[in-house]
Coordinates of C-alpha atoms and ligand atoms in Angstrom, one line a residue:
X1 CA 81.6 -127.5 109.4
X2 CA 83.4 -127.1 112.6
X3 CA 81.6 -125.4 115.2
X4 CA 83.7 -122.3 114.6
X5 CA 83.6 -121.8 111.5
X6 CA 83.4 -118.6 110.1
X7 CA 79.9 -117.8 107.6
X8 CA 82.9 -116.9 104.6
X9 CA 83.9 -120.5 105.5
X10 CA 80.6 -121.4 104.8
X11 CA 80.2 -119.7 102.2
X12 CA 83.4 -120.6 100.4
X13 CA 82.4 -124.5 100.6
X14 CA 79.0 -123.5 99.1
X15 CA 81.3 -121.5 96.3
X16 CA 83.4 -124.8 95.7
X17 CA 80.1 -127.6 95.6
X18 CA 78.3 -124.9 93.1
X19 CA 81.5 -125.1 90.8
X20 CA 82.3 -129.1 90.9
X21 CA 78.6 -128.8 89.1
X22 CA 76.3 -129.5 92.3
X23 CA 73.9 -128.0 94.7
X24 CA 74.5 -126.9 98.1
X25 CA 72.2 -126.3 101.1
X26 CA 73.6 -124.6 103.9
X27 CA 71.6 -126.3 107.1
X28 CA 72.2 -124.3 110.7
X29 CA 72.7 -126.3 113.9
X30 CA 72.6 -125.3 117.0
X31 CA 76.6 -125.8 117.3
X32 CA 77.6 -126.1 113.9
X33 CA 76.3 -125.5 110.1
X34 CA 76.3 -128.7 108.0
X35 CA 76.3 -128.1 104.2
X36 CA 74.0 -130.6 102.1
X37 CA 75.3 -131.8 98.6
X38 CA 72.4 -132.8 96.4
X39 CA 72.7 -133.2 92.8
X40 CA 75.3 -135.6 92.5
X41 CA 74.5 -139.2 90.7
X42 CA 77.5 -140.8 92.0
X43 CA 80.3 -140.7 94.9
X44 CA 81.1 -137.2 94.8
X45 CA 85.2 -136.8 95.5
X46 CA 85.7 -135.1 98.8
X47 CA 89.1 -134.7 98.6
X48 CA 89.1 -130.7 98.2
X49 CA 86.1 -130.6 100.0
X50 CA 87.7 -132.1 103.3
X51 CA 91.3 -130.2 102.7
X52 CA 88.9 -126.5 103.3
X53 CA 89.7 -124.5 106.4
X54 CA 86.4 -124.8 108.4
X55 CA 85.5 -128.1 107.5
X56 CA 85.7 -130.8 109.8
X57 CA 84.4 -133.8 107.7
X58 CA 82.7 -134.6 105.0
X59 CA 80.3 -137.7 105.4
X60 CA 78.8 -139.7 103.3
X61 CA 75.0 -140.4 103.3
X62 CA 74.1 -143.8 102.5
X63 CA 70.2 -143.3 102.8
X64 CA 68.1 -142.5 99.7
X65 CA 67.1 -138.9 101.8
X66 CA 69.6 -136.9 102.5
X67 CA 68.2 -133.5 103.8
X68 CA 65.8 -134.4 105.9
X69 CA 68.1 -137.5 107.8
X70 CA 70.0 -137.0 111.2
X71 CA 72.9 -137.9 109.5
X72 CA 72.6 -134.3 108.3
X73 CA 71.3 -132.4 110.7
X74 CA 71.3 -134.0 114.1
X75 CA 68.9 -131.8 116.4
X76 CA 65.4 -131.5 116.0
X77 CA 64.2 -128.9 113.5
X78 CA 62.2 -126.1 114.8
X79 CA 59.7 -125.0 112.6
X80 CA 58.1 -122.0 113.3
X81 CA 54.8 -120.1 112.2
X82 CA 54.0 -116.7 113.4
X83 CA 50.5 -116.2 114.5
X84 CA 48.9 -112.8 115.3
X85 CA 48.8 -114.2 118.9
X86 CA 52.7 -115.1 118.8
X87 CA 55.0 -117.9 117.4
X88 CA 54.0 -121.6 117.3
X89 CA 56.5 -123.7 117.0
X90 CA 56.5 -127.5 116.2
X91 CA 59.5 -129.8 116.7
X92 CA 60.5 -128.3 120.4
X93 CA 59.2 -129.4 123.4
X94 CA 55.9 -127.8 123.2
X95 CA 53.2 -129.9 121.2
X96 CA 51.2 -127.8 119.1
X97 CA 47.6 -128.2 118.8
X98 CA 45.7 -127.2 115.2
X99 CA 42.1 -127.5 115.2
X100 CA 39.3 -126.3 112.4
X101 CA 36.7 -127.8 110.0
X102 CA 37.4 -129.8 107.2
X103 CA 36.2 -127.4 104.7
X104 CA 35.5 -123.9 104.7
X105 CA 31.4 -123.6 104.2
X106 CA 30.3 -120.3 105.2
X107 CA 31.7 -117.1 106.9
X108 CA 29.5 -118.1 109.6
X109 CA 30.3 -121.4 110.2
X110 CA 34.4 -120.6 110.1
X111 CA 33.9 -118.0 112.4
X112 CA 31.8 -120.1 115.0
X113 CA 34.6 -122.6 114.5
X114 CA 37.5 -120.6 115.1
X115 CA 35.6 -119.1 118.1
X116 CA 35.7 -121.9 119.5
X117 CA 39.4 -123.5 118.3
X118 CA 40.9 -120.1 119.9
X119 CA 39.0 -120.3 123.1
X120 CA 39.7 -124.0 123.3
X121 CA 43.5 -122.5 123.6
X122 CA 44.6 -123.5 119.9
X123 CA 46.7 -120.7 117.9
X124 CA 46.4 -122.8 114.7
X125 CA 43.3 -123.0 112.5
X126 CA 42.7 -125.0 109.9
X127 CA 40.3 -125.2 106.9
X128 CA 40.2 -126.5 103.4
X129 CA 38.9 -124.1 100.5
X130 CA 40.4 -126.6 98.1
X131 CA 39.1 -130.2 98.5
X132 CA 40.0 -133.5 97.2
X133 CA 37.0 -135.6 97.2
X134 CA 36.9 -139.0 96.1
X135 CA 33.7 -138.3 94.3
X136 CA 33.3 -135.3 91.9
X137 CA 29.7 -135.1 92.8
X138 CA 31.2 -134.1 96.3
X139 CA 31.6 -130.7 97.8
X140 CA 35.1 -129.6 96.3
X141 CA 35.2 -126.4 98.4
X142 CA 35.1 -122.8 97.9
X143 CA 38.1 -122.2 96.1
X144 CA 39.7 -118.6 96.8
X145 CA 36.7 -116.7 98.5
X146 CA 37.4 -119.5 100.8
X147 CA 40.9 -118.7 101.5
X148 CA 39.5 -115.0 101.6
X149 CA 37.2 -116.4 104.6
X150 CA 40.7 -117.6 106.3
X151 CA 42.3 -114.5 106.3
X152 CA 39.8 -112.8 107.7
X153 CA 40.0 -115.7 110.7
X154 CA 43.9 -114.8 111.1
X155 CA 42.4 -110.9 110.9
X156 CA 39.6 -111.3 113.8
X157 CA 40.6 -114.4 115.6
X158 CA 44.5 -113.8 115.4
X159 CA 45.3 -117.7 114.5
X160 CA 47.4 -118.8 112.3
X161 CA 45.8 -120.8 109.5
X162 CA 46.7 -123.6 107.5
X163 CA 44.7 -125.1 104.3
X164 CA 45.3 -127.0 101.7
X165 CA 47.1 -126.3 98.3
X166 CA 45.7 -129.5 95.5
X167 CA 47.4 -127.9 92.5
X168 CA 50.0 -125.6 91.5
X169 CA 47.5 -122.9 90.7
X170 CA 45.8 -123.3 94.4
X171 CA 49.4 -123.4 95.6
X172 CA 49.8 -120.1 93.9
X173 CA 46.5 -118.6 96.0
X174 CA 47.2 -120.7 98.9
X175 CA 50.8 -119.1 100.0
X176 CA 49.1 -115.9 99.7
X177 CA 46.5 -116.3 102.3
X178 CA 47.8 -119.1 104.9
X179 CA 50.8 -119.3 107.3
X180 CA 51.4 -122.9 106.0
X181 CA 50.2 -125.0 103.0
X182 CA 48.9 -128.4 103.2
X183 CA 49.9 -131.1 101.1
X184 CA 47.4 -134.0 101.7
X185 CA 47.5 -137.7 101.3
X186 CA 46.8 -138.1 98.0
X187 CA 49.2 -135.6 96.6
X188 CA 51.9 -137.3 98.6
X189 CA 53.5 -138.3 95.2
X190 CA 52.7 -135.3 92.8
X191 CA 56.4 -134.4 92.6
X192 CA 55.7 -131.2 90.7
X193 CA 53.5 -130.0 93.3
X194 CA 56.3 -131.1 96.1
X195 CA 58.9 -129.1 93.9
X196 CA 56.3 -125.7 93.6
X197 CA 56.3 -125.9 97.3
X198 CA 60.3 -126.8 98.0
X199 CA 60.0 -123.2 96.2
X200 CA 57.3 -121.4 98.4
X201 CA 58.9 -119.2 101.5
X202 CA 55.7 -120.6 103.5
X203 CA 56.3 -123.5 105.7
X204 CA 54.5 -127.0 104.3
X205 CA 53.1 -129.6 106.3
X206 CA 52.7 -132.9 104.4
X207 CA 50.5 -135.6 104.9
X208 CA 51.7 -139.3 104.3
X209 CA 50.2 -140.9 101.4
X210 CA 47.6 -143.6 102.4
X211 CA 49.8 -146.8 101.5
X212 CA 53.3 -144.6 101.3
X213 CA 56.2 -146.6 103.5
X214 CA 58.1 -144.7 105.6
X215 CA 61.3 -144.1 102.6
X216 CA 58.6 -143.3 100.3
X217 CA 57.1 -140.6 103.2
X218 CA 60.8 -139.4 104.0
X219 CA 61.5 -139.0 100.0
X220 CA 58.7 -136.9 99.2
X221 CA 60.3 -134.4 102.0
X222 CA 63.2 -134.4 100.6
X223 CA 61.4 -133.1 97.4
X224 CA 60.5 -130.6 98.8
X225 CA 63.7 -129.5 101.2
X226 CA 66.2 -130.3 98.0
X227 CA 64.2 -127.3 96.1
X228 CA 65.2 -124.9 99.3
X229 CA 62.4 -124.9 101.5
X230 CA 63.2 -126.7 104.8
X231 CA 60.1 -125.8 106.8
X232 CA 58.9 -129.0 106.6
X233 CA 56.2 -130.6 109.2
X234 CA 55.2 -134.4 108.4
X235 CA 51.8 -135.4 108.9
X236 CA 51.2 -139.2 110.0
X237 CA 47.2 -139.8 109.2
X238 CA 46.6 -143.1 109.0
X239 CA 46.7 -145.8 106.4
X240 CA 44.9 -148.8 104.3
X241 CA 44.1 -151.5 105.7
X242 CA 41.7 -154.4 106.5
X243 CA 40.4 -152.8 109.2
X244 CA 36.0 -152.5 108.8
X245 CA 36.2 -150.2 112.3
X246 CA 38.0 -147.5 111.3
X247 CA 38.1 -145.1 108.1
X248 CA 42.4 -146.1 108.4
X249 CA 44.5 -147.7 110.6
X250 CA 46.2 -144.8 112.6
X251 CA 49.9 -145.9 112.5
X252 CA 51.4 -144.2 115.5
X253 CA 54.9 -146.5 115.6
X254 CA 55.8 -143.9 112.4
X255 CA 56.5 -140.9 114.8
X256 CA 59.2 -142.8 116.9
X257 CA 60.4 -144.2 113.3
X258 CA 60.2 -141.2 111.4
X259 CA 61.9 -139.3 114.5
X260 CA 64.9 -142.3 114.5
X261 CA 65.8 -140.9 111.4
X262 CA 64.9 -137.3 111.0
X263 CA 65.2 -133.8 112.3
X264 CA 62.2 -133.5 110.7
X265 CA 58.6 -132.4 113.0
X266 CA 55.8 -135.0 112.8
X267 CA 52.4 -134.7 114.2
X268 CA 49.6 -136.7 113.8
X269 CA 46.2 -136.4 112.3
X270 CA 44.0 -138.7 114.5
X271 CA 40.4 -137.5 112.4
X272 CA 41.2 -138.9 109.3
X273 CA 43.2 -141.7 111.2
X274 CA 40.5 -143.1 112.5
X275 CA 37.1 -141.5 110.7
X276 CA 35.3 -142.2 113.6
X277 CA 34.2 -139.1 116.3
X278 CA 34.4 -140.9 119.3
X279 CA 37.7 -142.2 118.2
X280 CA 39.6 -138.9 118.0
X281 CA 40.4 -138.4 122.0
X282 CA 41.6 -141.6 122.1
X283 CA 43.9 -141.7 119.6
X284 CA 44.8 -137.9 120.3
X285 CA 45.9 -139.1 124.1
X286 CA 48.0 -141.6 122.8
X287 CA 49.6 -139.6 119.8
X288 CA 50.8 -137.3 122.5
X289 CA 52.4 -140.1 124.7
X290 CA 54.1 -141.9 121.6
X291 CA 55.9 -138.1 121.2
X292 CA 53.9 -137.0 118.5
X293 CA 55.2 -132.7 117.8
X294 CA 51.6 -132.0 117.5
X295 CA 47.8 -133.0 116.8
X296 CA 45.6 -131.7 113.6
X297 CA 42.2 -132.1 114.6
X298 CA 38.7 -131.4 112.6
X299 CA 36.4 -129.9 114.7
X300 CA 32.7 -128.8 113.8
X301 CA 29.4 -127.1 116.2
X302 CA 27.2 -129.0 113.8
X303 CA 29.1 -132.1 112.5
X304 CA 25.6 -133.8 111.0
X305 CA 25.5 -130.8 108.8
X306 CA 29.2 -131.0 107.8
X307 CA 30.0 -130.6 104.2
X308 CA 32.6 -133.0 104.1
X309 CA 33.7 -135.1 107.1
X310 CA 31.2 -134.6 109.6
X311 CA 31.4 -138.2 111.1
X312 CA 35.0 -137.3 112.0
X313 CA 34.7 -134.1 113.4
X314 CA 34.4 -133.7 117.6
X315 CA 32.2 -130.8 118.8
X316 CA 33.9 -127.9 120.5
X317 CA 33.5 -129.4 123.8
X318 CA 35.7 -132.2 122.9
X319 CA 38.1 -130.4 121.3
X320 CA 38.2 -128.6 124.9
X321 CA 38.8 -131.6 126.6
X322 CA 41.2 -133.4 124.2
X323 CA 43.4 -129.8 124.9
X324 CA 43.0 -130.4 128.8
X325 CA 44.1 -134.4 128.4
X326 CA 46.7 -133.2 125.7
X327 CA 48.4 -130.8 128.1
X328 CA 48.2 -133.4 131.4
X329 CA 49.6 -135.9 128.9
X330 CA 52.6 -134.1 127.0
X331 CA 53.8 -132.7 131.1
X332 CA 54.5 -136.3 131.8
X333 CA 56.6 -136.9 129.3
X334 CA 58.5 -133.4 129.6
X335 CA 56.8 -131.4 127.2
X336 CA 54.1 -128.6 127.3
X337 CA 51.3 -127.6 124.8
X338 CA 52.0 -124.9 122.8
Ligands
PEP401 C1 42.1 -133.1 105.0 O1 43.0 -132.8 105.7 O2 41.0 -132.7 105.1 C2 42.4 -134.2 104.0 C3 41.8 -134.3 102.9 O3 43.2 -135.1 104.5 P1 44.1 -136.3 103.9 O4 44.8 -135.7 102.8 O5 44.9 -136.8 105.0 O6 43.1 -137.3 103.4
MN402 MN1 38.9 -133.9 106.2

């Protein structure tokens, strides 16, 4: 739409898509609101479309995602989840920093852990109740009086929290107790959960699949956007490969690739990137320089004791320091730490 059109311009476009038979989606810019057309299985005839006051052109997307591509929207997509202890936003110039467990174990051990994640400066915590193990003989999590463990975090600690939703019935329990929901590696491709989330109002940060491709990554977003939910935050954490030194090969070109071609925030997981403890500062320094919009980190006081992931997790102390590098990092490339 042109930059002054009117929201009864808007909405009068929107009227016209929903009666040729398809679907539109509204998308604010900072100058100007671009209107998404999904639903359509061939060329759709712009021709009335173009001919509406308000609208300045109508462009074709050749790419398999629509939604989530520049062409659509060409600035950056803020995403933003209120916390107790004020707004963090990923996608702007301030990198966020989540840190927490891998699993919620005990009252006890959250709370240590979020001690120290909010003194360590984070405003995001995050914890899974639901698990998805490889092994069913594995710890699978606590399940709801996990996610009752989480609010009471947000309640005493004032952070935001994020966990993981593995189903459509943890889904269900999950937007009722976190500011975001999870979708993790290997439910990269369960479309119905994608769709059950496109129609949550909580924003949804999703993992790439372990051996998903960058179109494959991009087109399980637009799942989710195309059912109306647009707070979307991509999750780069690593993939299979060969390597015998690492738990995956931590694929850091995807944020510069994944930022090429959407308005879409990415931040990277460098924990399950790399398995490895004394990898995670590394990687962490480096995800910030490459431009990464944030870092998801799993943090534990007594990682041999971990219920799932201890090798992976860095003490509080680390998670201290990897803040302090984070923040001298991000200010060299113009950005702060949110
Ligand atoms: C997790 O975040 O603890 C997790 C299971 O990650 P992923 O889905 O990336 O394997
Ligand atoms: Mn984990």
């Amino acid at each position: 739409m042109q930059s002054h059109a009117t929201e009864e311009q808007v909405r009068a476009v929107c009227q016209r898509i929903e009666s040729l038979g398809l679907k539109p989606h509204p998308i604010p810019g900072a100058g100007r609101t671009a209107i998404g057309i999904t639903g359509n299985s061939g060329a759709v005839d712009v021709g009335t479309l173009e001919a509406m006051p308000g609208v300045i052109e109508c462009i074709p997307v050749s790419k398999p995602y629509k939604l989530v591509s520049r062409d659509v929207k060409e600035e950056n997509s803020l995403v933003h989840i209120p916390t107790p202890l004020g707004d963090v936003s990923f996608g702007g110039k301030a990198v966020a920093i989540v840190g927490g467990p891998c699993a919620i174990e005990t009252p006890e051990q959250t709370f240590t852990i979020a001690g120290h994640v909010k003194s360590a400066g984070a405003r995001l915590f995050r914890g899974g109740a639901y698990k998805p193990r490889t092994s069913p003989y594995s710890f699978q999590g606590l399940g709801e009086p996990g996610l009752k463990i989480l609010a009471e975090v947000r309640e005493r600690f004032g952070l935001g929290i994020i966990t993981e939703a593995i189903d459509n019935e943890s889904l269900d329990l999950v937007e009722k107790y976190a500011d975001v929901i999870q979708i993790g590696a290997r439910n990269m491709q369960n479309f119905s959960l994608l769709k059950r989330a496109g129609r949550s109002q909580k924003p949804v940060l999703l993992k790439r699949g372990m051996s998903a491709t960058l179109d494959e990554f991009l087109m399980a977003a637009e799942y989710i956007l195309s059912e109306g939910n647009y707070n979307v935050i991509l999750c780069e954490r690593g993939v299979r490969t060969f390597s015998d030194h690492t738990r995956n090969t931590l694929d850091l070109s995807m944020i510069p690739a994944v930022q090429r071609r959407s308005h879409l925030p990415i931040v990277v997981d460098p924990s399950h990137g790399t398995g490895r403890r004394t990898k995670v500062l590394p990687l962490s320094r480096a995800a910030v320089a490459v431009g990464a919009d944030g870092l998801l980190v799993e943090v534990h006081h007594d990682p041999d004791r971990a219920l799932s992931d201890g090798p992976q997790s860095i003490l509080p102390d680390e998670f201290a320091q990897l803040i302090r590098e984070a923040r001298d990092i991000a200010a060299v490339i113009g950005r702060t730490l949110n």
